[in-house]
Short mmCIF file of C-alpha atoms and ligand atoms in Angstrom, two decimals:
data_model
loop_
_atom_site.label_atom_id
_atom_site.label_comp_id
_atom_site.label_asym_id
_atom_site.label_seq_id
_atom_site.Cartn_x
_atom_site.Cartn_y
_atom_site.Cartn_z
CA MET A 1 0.00 0.00 0.00
CA PHE A 2 1.14 3.52 -0.81
CA SER A 3 4.44 2.09 -1.99
CA SER A 4 4.68 4.15 -5.14
CA LEU A 5 3.71 7.33 -3.33
CA SER A 6 6.24 6.77 -0.60
CA GLU A 7 8.94 5.84 -3.08
CA ARG A 8 8.40 9.04 -4.99
CA LEU A 9 8.38 11.17 -1.90
CA ASP A 10 11.47 9.37 -0.69
CA SER A 11 13.39 10.23 -3.83
CA ILE A 12 12.26 13.85 -3.69
CA PHE A 13 13.59 14.16 -0.20
CA ARG A 14 16.76 12.33 -1.06
CA ASN A 15 17.46 14.90 -3.76
CA LEU A 16 17.03 17.64 -1.23
CA LYS A 17 19.59 16.12 1.07
CA GLY A 18 22.47 17.34 -1.05
CA SER A 19 21.77 21.02 -0.65
CA GLY A 20 22.47 22.83 2.57
CA TYR A 21 19.47 25.10 2.88
CA LEU A 22 15.87 25.41 1.89
CA THR A 23 15.89 27.89 -0.97
CA GLU A 24 13.11 29.28 -3.06
CA GLN A 25 14.26 27.11 -5.93
CA ASN A 26 14.51 23.80 -4.08
CA ILE A 27 11.19 24.43 -2.37
CA LYS A 28 9.63 25.04 -5.77
CA ASP A 29 11.23 21.93 -7.21
CA SER A 30 10.12 19.72 -4.40
CA MET A 31 6.59 21.14 -4.46
CA ARG A 32 6.34 20.19 -8.12
CA GLU A 33 7.46 16.67 -7.34
CA ILE A 34 5.14 16.31 -4.37
CA ARG A 35 2.27 17.52 -6.53
CA LEU A 36 3.05 14.86 -9.11
CA ALA A 37 3.45 12.18 -6.48
CA LEU A 38 0.05 12.98 -5.01
CA LEU A 39 -1.69 13.13 -8.37
CA GLU A 40 -0.13 9.81 -9.30
CA ALA A 41 -1.47 8.39 -6.07
CA ASP A 42 -4.89 9.44 -7.31
CA VAL A 43 -5.51 12.17 -4.79
CA ASN A 44 -8.25 14.57 -5.80
CA PHE A 45 -6.64 17.47 -7.71
CA LYS A 46 -8.38 20.17 -5.72
CA ILE A 47 -7.01 18.70 -2.55
CA VAL A 48 -3.56 18.44 -4.07
CA LYS A 49 -3.63 22.10 -5.00
CA LYS A 50 -4.65 23.21 -1.55
CA PHE A 51 -2.22 20.84 0.11
CA ILE A 52 0.74 22.08 -1.93
CA ALA A 53 -0.14 25.70 -1.26
CA GLU A 54 -0.17 25.04 2.46
CA VAL A 55 3.07 23.07 2.48
CA GLU A 56 4.79 25.69 0.36
CA LYS A 57 3.68 28.54 2.57
CA ARG A 58 5.05 26.80 5.61
CA ALA A 59 8.28 25.77 3.88
CA VAL A 60 9.01 29.30 2.77
CA GLY A 61 8.41 30.68 6.21
CA ALA A 62 10.05 27.75 7.96
CA GLU A 63 12.33 28.55 10.79
CA VAL A 64 15.61 27.03 9.77
CA MET A 65 16.50 24.30 12.16
CA LYS A 66 20.18 23.69 12.15
CA SER A 67 19.86 20.10 13.16
CA LEU A 68 17.65 19.23 10.19
CA THR A 69 18.56 18.96 6.54
CA PRO A 70 16.29 20.71 4.02
CA GLY A 71 14.83 17.34 3.09
CA GLN A 72 14.01 16.58 6.71
CA GLN A 73 12.41 20.00 7.12
CA ILE A 74 10.16 19.41 4.15
CA VAL A 75 9.32 15.92 5.41
CA LYS A 76 8.34 17.40 8.73
CA ILE A 77 6.03 19.95 7.12
CA VAL A 78 4.52 17.42 4.68
CA HIS A 79 3.95 15.01 7.53
CA GLU A 80 2.16 17.60 9.64
CA GLN A 81 0.01 18.68 6.71
CA LEU A 82 -0.88 15.08 5.90
CA ILE A 83 -2.07 14.64 9.46
CA ALA A 84 -4.13 17.81 9.18
CA LEU A 85 -5.62 16.55 5.93
CA MET A 86 -6.77 13.27 7.46
CA ASP A 87 -7.56 14.66 10.90
CA THR A 88 -10.30 12.64 12.58
CA GLU A 89 -11.01 15.46 15.05
CA GLY A 90 -11.16 12.99 17.86
CA PHE A 91 -13.73 10.72 16.24
CA GLU A 92 -14.15 7.51 18.16
CA MET A 93 -16.88 4.91 17.98
CA LYS A 94 -18.16 4.76 21.51
CA VAL A 95 -19.77 1.53 22.64
CA TYR A 96 -20.84 0.87 26.22
CA ASN A 97 -21.35 -2.37 28.04
CA ASN A 98 -24.59 -1.25 29.67
CA LYS A 99 -26.62 -0.07 26.70
CA LEU A 100 -27.24 -0.80 23.03
CA THR A 101 -25.28 0.98 20.32
CA LYS A 102 -26.57 0.54 16.80
CA ILE A 103 -24.46 0.81 13.70
CA MET A 104 -25.13 0.42 10.00
CA MET A 105 -22.84 -0.35 7.08
CA VAL A 106 -23.52 1.18 3.69
CA GLY A 107 -21.66 1.37 0.42
CA LEU A 108 -21.15 0.11 -3.09
CA GLN A 109 -21.29 -3.57 -4.06
CA GLY A 110 -18.28 -5.55 -3.02
CA SER A 111 -16.70 -2.77 -1.00
CA GLY A 112 -16.29 -5.00 2.05
CA LYS A 113 -19.39 -4.23 4.15
CA THR A 114 -20.21 -7.76 5.22
CA THR A 115 -16.59 -8.51 6.07
CA ALA A 116 -16.37 -5.24 8.01
CA CYS A 117 -19.43 -6.21 10.10
CA ALA A 118 -17.70 -9.36 11.30
CA LYS A 119 -14.37 -7.64 11.80
CA LEU A 120 -15.93 -4.90 13.93
CA ALA A 121 -17.99 -7.39 15.93
CA ALA A 122 -14.85 -9.37 16.73
CA MET A 123 -12.86 -6.25 17.55
CA TYR A 124 -15.44 -5.00 20.03
CA ARG A 125 -16.07 -8.35 21.62
CA LYS A 126 -12.42 -8.35 22.59
CA LYS A 127 -13.17 -5.20 24.56
CA GLY A 128 -15.87 -6.95 26.54
CA ILE A 129 -18.75 -5.80 24.34
CA LYS A 130 -21.59 -8.11 23.35
CA PRO A 131 -22.26 -7.78 19.60
CA MET A 132 -25.02 -9.08 17.32
CA MET A 133 -25.19 -8.87 13.53
CA VAL A 134 -28.22 -8.33 11.29
CA ALA A 135 -28.53 -9.54 7.71
CA CYS A 136 -30.33 -6.77 5.83
CA ASP A 137 -29.00 -7.60 2.38
CA VAL A 138 -32.11 -9.16 0.85
CA TYR A 139 -30.98 -8.92 -2.74
CA ARG A 140 -27.84 -10.91 -3.31
CA PRO A 141 -28.83 -14.58 -2.97
CA ALA A 142 -25.93 -15.72 -0.82
CA ALA A 143 -25.59 -12.56 1.26
CA ILE A 144 -27.51 -13.78 4.31
CA GLU A 145 -25.69 -17.08 4.30
CA GLN A 146 -22.35 -15.25 4.04
CA LEU A 147 -23.06 -13.27 7.21
CA LYS A 148 -24.27 -16.39 9.00
CA ILE A 149 -21.09 -18.23 8.13
CA LEU A 150 -19.00 -15.35 9.43
CA GLY A 151 -21.14 -15.26 12.57
CA ARG A 152 -20.58 -18.94 13.22
CA GLN A 153 -16.89 -18.54 12.58
CA ILE A 154 -16.51 -15.91 15.30
CA ASP A 155 -19.37 -17.16 17.43
CA ILE A 156 -21.52 -14.06 17.23
CA PRO A 157 -25.32 -14.28 16.73
CA VAL A 158 -26.81 -13.24 13.39
CA VAL A 159 -30.43 -12.17 12.98
CA SER A 160 -32.08 -12.84 9.62
CA ASP A 161 -35.60 -13.23 8.27
CA GLU A 162 -37.59 -14.47 5.31
CA SER A 163 -38.97 -10.98 4.79
CA LYS A 164 -37.73 -8.84 1.93
CA ASP A 165 -38.43 -5.70 3.92
CA VAL A 166 -35.33 -4.47 5.68
CA VAL A 167 -37.35 -2.53 8.25
CA ILE A 168 -39.13 -5.70 9.37
CA ILE A 169 -35.81 -7.52 9.69
CA ALA A 170 -34.33 -4.62 11.63
CA ASP A 171 -37.32 -4.58 14.00
CA LYS A 172 -36.93 -8.25 14.71
CA ALA A 173 -33.21 -7.69 15.36
CA LEU A 174 -33.84 -4.79 17.72
CA LYS A 175 -36.20 -6.93 19.81
CA GLU A 176 -33.71 -9.76 19.97
CA ALA A 177 -30.88 -7.38 20.76
CA TYR A 178 -32.71 -5.86 23.74
CA SER A 179 -33.80 -9.17 25.13
CA ALA A 180 -30.30 -10.63 24.86
CA PHE A 181 -28.71 -7.54 26.46
CA THR A 182 -26.65 -6.92 23.36
CA ASN A 183 -24.36 -3.87 23.41
CA LEU A 184 -23.59 -3.54 19.74
CA LEU A 185 -26.00 -4.19 16.88
CA ILE A 186 -24.28 -4.23 13.51
CA ILE A 187 -26.55 -3.99 10.49
CA ASP A 188 -25.23 -5.24 7.18
CA THR A 189 -26.95 -3.79 4.13
CA ALA A 190 -26.88 -4.62 0.45
CA GLY A 191 -24.39 -3.01 -1.87
CA ARG A 192 -25.99 -0.26 -3.89
CA LEU A 193 -25.13 2.35 -6.45
CA HIS A 194 -25.53 5.95 -5.35
CA ILE A 195 -27.45 6.61 -8.57
CA ASP A 196 -30.07 3.97 -7.79
CA ALA A 197 -32.79 6.10 -6.22
CA ASP A 198 -34.95 3.19 -5.00
CA MET A 199 -32.07 1.50 -3.27
CA MET A 200 -30.90 4.76 -1.75
CA ASN A 201 -34.39 5.41 -0.44
CA GLU A 202 -34.53 1.97 1.09
CA VAL A 203 -31.41 2.54 3.13
CA ALA A 204 -32.60 6.03 4.11
CA ARG A 205 -35.84 4.48 5.37
CA LEU A 206 -33.87 1.93 7.36
CA LYS A 207 -31.87 4.75 8.89
CA ASP A 208 -34.99 6.68 9.89
CA HIS A 209 -36.45 3.61 11.48
CA VAL A 210 -33.45 2.22 13.33
CA LYS A 211 -31.86 5.57 14.20
CA PRO A 212 -28.36 4.14 14.28
CA ASP A 213 -25.74 5.74 16.49
CA TYR A 214 -23.22 5.40 13.69
CA ILE A 215 -23.48 4.87 9.96
CA PHE A 216 -20.28 3.84 8.27
CA PHE A 217 -19.65 4.29 4.60
CA VAL A 218 -17.51 1.34 3.52
CA ALA A 219 -15.20 2.16 0.63
CA ASP A 220 -12.75 0.08 -1.31
CA ALA A 221 -9.40 1.88 -1.36
CA MET A 222 -8.63 0.45 -4.77
CA THR A 223 -11.30 2.61 -6.37
CA GLY A 224 -9.16 5.67 -5.68
CA GLN A 225 -10.68 9.05 -6.35
CA ASP A 226 -13.96 7.51 -7.47
CA ALA A 227 -14.52 6.38 -3.91
CA VAL A 228 -14.56 10.04 -2.99
CA THR A 229 -17.24 10.96 -5.52
CA VAL A 230 -19.40 8.07 -4.36
CA ALA A 231 -18.78 8.96 -0.72
CA ASN A 232 -20.08 12.42 -1.41
CA GLU A 233 -23.30 11.08 -2.88
CA PHE A 234 -23.86 8.72 0.03
CA TYR A 235 -23.14 11.54 2.42
CA ASN A 236 -25.72 13.79 0.84
CA LYS A 237 -28.34 11.08 1.27
CA LEU A 238 -27.38 9.54 4.60
CA GLU A 239 -25.00 11.84 6.44
CA PHE A 240 -22.87 8.95 7.53
CA ASP A 241 -20.60 9.40 10.53
CA GLY A 242 -17.39 7.84 9.39
CA VAL A 243 -15.67 5.86 6.70
CA ILE A 244 -14.24 2.36 6.74
CA LEU A 245 -11.61 2.13 4.03
CA THR A 246 -10.99 -1.47 3.03
CA LYS A 247 -8.40 -3.32 0.98
CA LEU A 248 -5.55 -1.07 1.96
CA ASP A 249 -3.44 -4.22 1.84
CA GLY A 250 -3.76 -4.33 -1.94
CA ASP A 251 -1.97 -2.11 -4.38
CA ALA A 252 -4.22 0.83 -3.66
CA ARG A 253 -2.48 4.05 -4.47
CA GLY A 254 -3.75 5.76 -1.39
CA GLY A 255 -5.62 8.63 -2.98
CA ALA A 256 -8.92 7.78 -1.33
CA ALA A 257 -7.42 7.72 2.14
CA LEU A 258 -6.04 11.18 1.56
CA SER A 259 -9.13 12.69 -0.01
CA ILE A 260 -12.14 11.34 1.84
CA LYS A 261 -12.01 13.52 4.91
CA ALA A 262 -11.26 16.65 2.92
CA VAL A 263 -14.12 16.05 0.51
CA THR A 264 -16.86 14.67 2.76
CA GLY A 265 -15.84 16.27 6.03
CA ARG A 266 -16.28 12.84 7.62
CA PRO A 267 -13.31 11.05 9.11
CA LEU A 268 -11.84 7.69 8.35
CA ALA A 269 -12.77 5.56 11.32
CA PHE A 270 -11.31 2.14 10.50
CA VAL A 271 -9.15 0.63 7.81
CA GLY A 272 -9.30 -2.91 6.47
CA THR A 273 -5.94 -4.45 5.78
CA GLY A 274 -6.82 -7.99 4.72
CA GLU A 275 -9.51 -10.55 4.23
CA LYS A 276 -9.28 -12.09 7.67
CA ILE A 277 -11.26 -11.13 10.73
CA PRO A 278 -8.41 -9.50 12.66
CA ASP A 279 -7.43 -7.37 9.65
CA LEU A 280 -9.14 -4.21 10.85
CA GLU A 281 -7.45 -1.26 12.48
CA VAL A 282 -8.68 1.89 14.12
CA PHE A 283 -7.60 4.74 11.91
CA TYR A 284 -5.03 7.20 13.24
CA ALA A 285 -4.09 10.13 11.02
CA ASP A 286 -0.54 10.36 12.34
CA ARG A 287 0.18 6.70 11.80
CA MET A 288 -1.27 6.81 8.32
CA ALA A 289 0.79 9.89 7.49
CA SER A 290 3.96 8.10 8.58
CA ARG A 291 2.96 5.08 6.55
CA ILE A 292 2.36 7.21 3.48
CA LEU A 293 5.69 8.90 3.84
CA GLY A 294 7.08 5.43 4.40
CA MET A 295 10.49 6.80 5.16
CA GLY A 296 11.83 4.26 7.55
CA ASP A 297 10.83 6.22 10.51
CA VAL A 298 12.58 9.40 9.61
CA LEU A 299 9.89 11.29 11.45
CA SER A 300 10.65 9.97 14.85
CA LEU A 301 14.30 10.46 14.02
CA ILE A 302 13.58 14.11 13.34
CA GLU A 303 11.69 14.39 16.58
CA LYS A 304 14.46 12.78 18.52
CA ALA A 305 17.10 14.93 16.86
CA GLU A 306 15.13 18.00 17.77
CA GLU A 307 14.91 16.93 21.35
CA SER A 308 18.47 15.96 21.92
CA LEU A 309 20.69 18.09 19.75
CA ASN A 310 21.34 21.62 20.57
CA ALA A 311 21.93 23.45 17.30
CA GLU A 312 24.34 25.99 18.74
CA GLU A 313 26.46 23.37 20.35
CA GLU A 314 26.61 21.50 17.09
CA GLU A 315 27.91 24.53 15.32
CA LYS A 316 30.60 25.07 17.93
CA LEU A 317 31.63 21.49 17.40
CA ALA A 318 31.71 21.88 13.65
CA ARG A 319 34.00 24.91 13.99
CA LYS A 320 36.31 22.92 16.23
CA MET A 321 36.38 20.11 13.72
CA LEU A 322 37.31 22.56 10.99
CA LYS A 323 40.21 23.86 13.04
CA ASN A 324 41.12 20.32 13.93
CA GLN A 325 40.74 21.11 17.62
CA PHE A 326 38.27 18.32 18.16
CA ASN A 327 39.28 16.53 21.36
CA LEU A 328 38.02 13.67 23.45
CA ASN A 329 35.76 15.95 25.47
CA ASP A 330 33.92 16.85 22.28
CA PHE A 331 33.85 13.24 21.28
CA LEU A 332 32.25 12.33 24.60
CA LYS A 333 29.61 15.01 24.15
CA GLN A 334 28.78 13.67 20.71
CA LEU A 335 28.50 10.17 22.07
CA GLN A 336 26.18 11.30 24.81
CA SER A 337 23.84 13.11 22.45
CA ILE A 338 23.68 10.05 20.23
CA LYS A 339 22.89 7.95 23.26
CA LYS A 340 20.03 10.25 24.18
CA MET A 341 18.41 9.44 20.85
CA GLY A 342 17.92 5.84 21.90
CA PRO A 343 19.50 2.49 21.13
CA LEU A 344 21.93 2.71 18.23
CA GLU A 345 20.22 -0.12 16.47
CA SER A 346 16.88 1.64 16.30
CA ILE A 347 18.50 4.92 15.26
CA ILE A 348 20.29 3.27 12.36
CA LYS A 349 17.17 1.49 11.29
CA MET A 350 15.31 4.77 11.16
CA ILE A 351 17.64 6.31 8.61
CA PRO A 352 15.77 6.36 5.30
CA GLY A 353 17.28 4.21 2.64
CA ILE A 354 19.29 2.27 5.18
CA GLY A 355 16.68 0.84 7.47
CA SER A 356 15.09 -1.38 4.88
CA LYS A 357 18.40 -2.67 3.57
CA LEU A 358 19.72 -3.95 6.87
CA PRO A 359 19.41 -7.61 7.71
CA ALA A 360 16.44 -8.13 9.98
CA ASP A 361 18.52 -9.85 12.61
CA LEU A 362 21.11 -7.10 12.76
CA LYS A 363 22.42 -6.60 16.29
CA ILE A 364 24.35 -3.54 17.26
CA ASP A 365 26.02 -3.67 20.59
CA ASP A 366 25.12 -0.59 22.59
CA ASN A 367 27.61 -1.74 25.18
CA ALA A 368 30.43 -0.79 22.83
CA LEU A 369 29.30 2.82 23.14
CA LYS A 370 29.07 2.50 26.89
CA HIS A 371 32.60 1.14 27.06
CA VAL A 372 33.97 3.99 24.97
CA GLU A 373 32.20 6.41 27.26
CA ALA A 374 33.61 4.70 30.35
CA ILE A 375 37.13 4.85 28.96
CA ILE A 376 36.93 8.56 28.21
CA GLN A 377 35.37 9.25 31.58
CA SER A 378 38.32 7.62 33.32
CA MET A 379 40.66 10.19 31.80
CA THR A 380 41.58 13.45 33.43
CA HIS A 381 40.35 16.62 31.83
CA LYS A 382 43.84 17.37 30.57
CA GLU A 383 44.13 13.96 28.97
CA ARG A 384 40.88 14.45 27.14
CA GLU A 385 42.02 17.81 25.81
CA LYS A 386 45.44 16.57 24.81
CA PRO A 387 45.15 12.87 24.10
CA GLU A 388 48.74 12.83 22.83
CA ILE A 389 50.03 12.81 26.43
CA LEU A 390 48.49 9.39 26.97
CA ASN A 391 51.57 7.24 27.52
CA GLY A 392 51.68 3.61 28.61
CA SER A 393 51.29 4.21 32.33
CA ARG A 394 48.41 6.65 31.87
CA ARG A 395 46.64 4.12 29.66
CA LEU A 396 47.14 1.42 32.27
CA ARG A 397 45.60 3.68 34.93
CA ILE A 398 42.63 4.45 32.68
CA SER A 399 42.15 0.76 31.93
CA LYS A 400 42.02 -0.01 35.67
CA GLY A 401 39.72 2.94 36.28
CA CYS A 402 37.06 1.85 33.80
CA GLY A 403 37.55 -1.90 33.98
CA ARG A 404 38.22 -2.30 30.28
CA PRO A 405 41.38 -3.99 28.94
CA VAL A 406 44.32 -1.75 27.90
CA MET A 407 43.92 -3.14 24.42
CA GLU A 408 40.54 -1.47 24.17
CA VAL A 409 41.94 1.85 25.38
CA ASN A 410 44.64 1.58 22.73
CA ARG A 411 42.12 0.76 20.06
CA LEU A 412 39.98 3.75 20.94
CA MET A 413 42.99 6.05 20.81
CA ARG A 414 43.96 4.67 17.44
CA GLN A 415 40.47 5.18 16.08
CA PHE A 416 40.37 8.69 17.45
CA GLU A 417 43.70 9.52 15.78
CA ASP A 418 42.44 8.09 12.48
CA MET A 419 39.31 10.16 12.76
CA LYS A 420 41.34 13.31 13.33
CA LYS A 421 43.57 12.51 10.39
CA MET A 422 40.57 12.08 8.20
CA MET A 423 39.13 15.39 9.34
CA LYS A 424 42.43 17.09 8.65
CA LYS A 425 42.49 15.67 5.17
CA MET A 426 39.00 16.83 4.49
CA ASN A 427 39.81 20.31 5.70
CA SER A 428 42.87 20.92 3.55
CA PRO A 429 42.34 21.94 -0.08
CA LYS A 430 44.47 19.01 -1.13
CA GLY A 431 42.38 16.70 1.01
CA MET A 432 39.16 17.83 -0.56
CA LYS A 433 40.61 17.15 -4.02
CA GLN A 434 41.72 13.72 -2.90
CA LEU A 435 38.30 13.04 -1.55
CA GLU A 436 36.62 14.23 -4.72
CA SER A 437 38.76 12.06 -6.95
CA MET A 438 38.19 9.17 -4.61
CA MET A 439 34.48 9.60 -5.04
CA LYS A 440 34.79 9.81 -8.78
CA GLY A 441 36.90 6.69 -8.69
CA GLN A 442 40.03 8.31 -10.19
CA HIS A 443 42.83 7.45 -7.85
N1 GTP B 501 -7.69 -7.87 0.71
C1 GTP B 501 -8.80 -7.47 1.31
N2 GTP B 501 -9.96 -8.00 0.96
C2 GTP B 501 -11.08 -7.58 1.58
C3 GTP B 501 -11.04 -6.62 2.60
N3 GTP B 501 -12.31 -6.42 3.03
C4 GTP B 501 -13.08 -7.24 2.27
N4 GTP B 501 -12.36 -7.95 1.40
C5 GTP B 501 -12.79 -8.91 0.38
O1 GTP B 501 -13.61 -8.25 -0.55
C6 GTP B 501 -14.62 -9.11 -1.02
C7 GTP B 501 -15.98 -8.47 -0.82
O2 GTP B 501 -16.22 -8.36 0.56
P1 GTP B 501 -17.68 -8.31 1.19
O3 GTP B 501 -17.53 -8.06 2.64
O4 GTP B 501 -18.49 -9.47 0.76
O5 GTP B 501 -18.22 -7.00 0.46
P2 GTP B 501 -19.69 -6.39 0.54
O6 GTP B 501 -19.54 -4.92 0.51
O7 GTP B 501 -20.43 -6.98 1.64
O8 GTP B 501 -20.26 -6.91 -0.87
P3 GTP B 501 -21.79 -6.92 -1.29
O9 GTP B 501 -22.58 -7.41 -0.16
O10 GTP B 501 -21.85 -7.82 -2.49
O11 GTP B 501 -22.14 -5.53 -1.68
C8 GTP B 501 -14.46 -10.39 -0.26
O12 GTP B 501 -13.77 -11.30 -1.05
C9 GTP B 501 -13.64 -10.00 0.95
O13 GTP B 501 -12.85 -11.06 1.43
C10 GTP B 501 -9.78 -6.07 2.97
O14 GTP B 501 -9.63 -5.21 3.85
N5 GTP B 501 -8.69 -6.55 2.29
MG1 MG B 502 -22.26 -7.90 1.71
#
């Protein structure tokens, strides 16, 4: 799901990584790409236009955060705007264990209504709610039997009747529901086309009679933008309360998920992610936005970076590196800010483009960092500033102080020296040339 959209967005942001700042030009370029990515994902063009305008406005006025690259800044803004676009405004289906809540499923043929009835019933039963289902699809021959089979499968009662009048069936169900102290009555209805006036009137009549607490419009995500048009029609007739978007596990391009709230003003309530009963999730705009961006988890990385890195301090450090005055005290500070971001393994996995390529069983030893820290902490301040004074006896003392073998102290010092040498190389004009030719592969 959303894979092509997230891939496109990913490459846009990767291109932005190279440049140092958000400029008018790179904002413009990335807005064009984001617009294309959204249109390709079948998002309604009016929504795309509005969305881009909002993102652009914020990007232009964005406070430059030193700890974020331009790409990350744009990701942050796009992510926040995606959340705003799909905002559920706190919608929650409330069901109580001491009264009856009635819900009704409506939508086009084959959108996943019957499956959603069973999925919801199972989901709420897990919360200690007592559900019952009602078969009000009197048109498709096997529809009643389908609901009964699902009911048996999850052990939830299903009310059905010979009658072809949905109101009569619903009445029978209401009586049974009250006498069995049911908490959640889920009414399955037949699939219908929004242009079929008779069928639309039937479901409107059912609504007036049952007075459901919630009506859900069930939409197949694969239908893309069309789902939005249909949703609008159903909304005009029934004023449903929320949307259940199904088949998000398929190769849906995601447009419907992004457009429905904006067009109908009604939130996504649940999403279907498979054919099986447990494949139903409560919809959360922030999670969906992260999924759409699909960038490892660059977003939490951004958040963590914001929390733990002080931009000014970073700049001071960068200046020191340039002058090659970087010492072990600075190194320790760097280590500690990395540590604040969480386990190394999860940080590395969050880096876009890397996370997905790592072997699943990758283990990074956080203890190694702790040991390095312990070694540096066993040095005197002077030793940290001038590591070159670390002779054999000082190293032995440090080793005893931190409980790590001398060999490890030596190794750390060697690595630190190598790092400094590399920085020196990079800072000299000759070094930069060397580095450039290395990258071009001309040694
Ligand atoms: N992959 C996938 N398949 C789903 C999902 N939800 C439903 N389906 C499948 O979609 C098909 C139609 O589902 P139904 O629940 O019968 O749809 P309906 O809206 O009740 O159909 P009608 O009653 O004919 O209008 C079935 O094969 C379901 O297994 C989903 O979230 N993911
Ligand atoms: Mg059905």
